[in-house]
C-alpha positions as semicolon CSV with decimal commas, in nm:
position;residue;x (nm);y (nm);z (nm)
1;X;6,235;12,828;7,228
2;X;6,603;12,846;7,173
3;X;6,768;13,185;7,134
4;X;7,129;13,225;7,031
5;X;7,298;13,558;7,027
6;X;7,598;13,615;6,806
7;X;7,747;13,974;6,850
8;X;7,991;14,077;6,596
9;X;8,300;14,307;6,643
10;X;8,201;14,641;6,761
11;X;7,905;14,523;6,966
12;X;7,954;14,574;7,335
13;X;7,778;14,443;7,653
14;X;7,718;14,083;7,540
15;X;7,583;13,950;7,880
16;X;7,337;14,238;7,933
17;X;7,252;14,241;7,563
18;X;7,187;13,863;7,561
19;X;6,952;13,885;7,865
20;X;6,750;14,164;7,735
21;X;6,724;14,036;7,372
22;X;6,629;13,691;7,507
23;X;6,358;13,823;7,734
24;X;6,221;14,048;7,465
25;X;6,231;13,787;7,191
26;X;6,049;13,530;7,403
27;X;5,784;13,779;7,488
28;X;5,717;13,885;7,120
29;X;5,752;13,524;6,992
30;X;5,540;13,358;7,261
31;X;5,266;13,264;7,022
32;X;5,508;13,047;6,814
33;X;5,646;12,881;7,125
34;X;5,446;12,559;7,091
35;X;5,615;12,502;6,742
36;X;5,959;12,482;6,897
37;X;6,118;12,795;6,740
38;X;6,494;12,832;6,724
39;X;6,612;13,194;6,671
40;X;6,962;13,310;6,585
41;X;7,041;13,678;6,634
42;X;7,341;13,826;6,464
43;X;7,437;14,182;6,542
44;X;7,706;14,372;6,356
45;X;7,847;14,717;6,325
46;X;7,862;14,773;5,951
47;X;8,106;15,055;5,964
48;X;8,365;14,898;6,186
49;X;8,347;15,143;6,473
50;X;8,312;15,470;6,266
51;X;8,002;15,657;6,354
52;X;7,746;15,695;6,075
53;X;7,365;15,668;6,030
54;X;7,214;15,328;6,030
55;X;7,548;15,148;6,094
56;X;7,418;14,873;6,331
57;X;7,261;14,561;6,165
58;X;7,055;14,293;6,324
59;X;6,978;13,981;6,131
60;X;6,730;13,733;6,276
61;X;6,681;13,383;6,145
62;X;6,413;13,155;6,287
63;X;6,297;12,804;6,218
64;X;5,969;12,665;6,337
65;X;5,923;12,283;6,364
66;X;5,806;12,136;6,031
67;X;5,888;12,445;5,824
68;X;6,175;12,632;5,656
69;X;6,393;12,903;5,786
70;X;6,288;13,275;5,779
71;X;6,556;13,535;5,788
72;X;6,510;13,909;5,824
73;X;6,746;14,204;5,896
74;X;6,726;14,565;5,994
75;X;6,971;14,859;5,983
76;X;6,937;15,123;6,237
77;X;7,139;15,384;6,430
78;X;7,167;15,156;6,739
79;X;7,134;14,796;6,841
80;X;6,807;14,848;7,016
81;X;6,634;14,987;6,713
82;X;6,793;14,733;6,480
83;X;6,675;14,451;6,699
84;X;6,326;14,587;6,752
85;X;6,286;14,652;6,374
86;X;6,398;14,298;6,272
87;X;6,183;14,141;6,536
88;X;5,869;14,322;6,397
89;X;5,968;14,180;6,049
90;X;6,025;13,837;6,191
91;X;5,684;13,823;6,373
92;X;5,504;13,923;6,057
93;X;5,703;13,667;5,843
94;X;5,643;13,372;6,088
95;X;5,280;13,468;6,116
96;X;5,243;13,449;5,747
97;X;5,418;13,121;5,725
98;X;5,204;12,977;5,992
99;X;4,892;13,101;5,832
100;X;4,987;12,946;5,498
101;X;5,057;12,616;5,660
102;X;4,718;12,613;5,844
103;X;4,538;12,722;5,534
104;X;4,696;12,440;5,338
105;X;4,601;12,189;5,607
106;X;4,231;12,298;5,610
107;X;4,182;12,242;5,234
108;X;4,043;11,926;5,097
109;X;4,268;11,711;4,880
110;X;4,190;11,692;4,518
111;X;4,236;11,315;4,545
112;X;3,963;11,304;4,822
113;X;3,725;11,502;4,615
114;X;3,792;11,287;4,301
115;X;3,757;10,966;4,492
116;X;3,417;11,057;4,644
117;X;3,263;11,175;4,328
118;X;3,077;10,919;4,102
């Protein structure tokens, strides 16, 4: 699993943040690991350093092998809350995507049904 952190202006502590985010992401996304996920983390301070409620934004985009990109975002009072909120949304979205793919694979093709009937 590849994880790329992209902190924007106003986001401090890149090295520490990158290590914590990477470990947390790997732990939460472990069930998708065999599908070769790539996750991009974009962190930004929406108010440019001025203090206000929900001014930190975390946008996560992930791509599993053989499927499209899923992107989610979360606004929160601090980076930790924004990352955790976005990660919860990402896990739900990826789970749904994998479920849809597996459901589609388990169905019989209409061509197979038509060819086998007299």
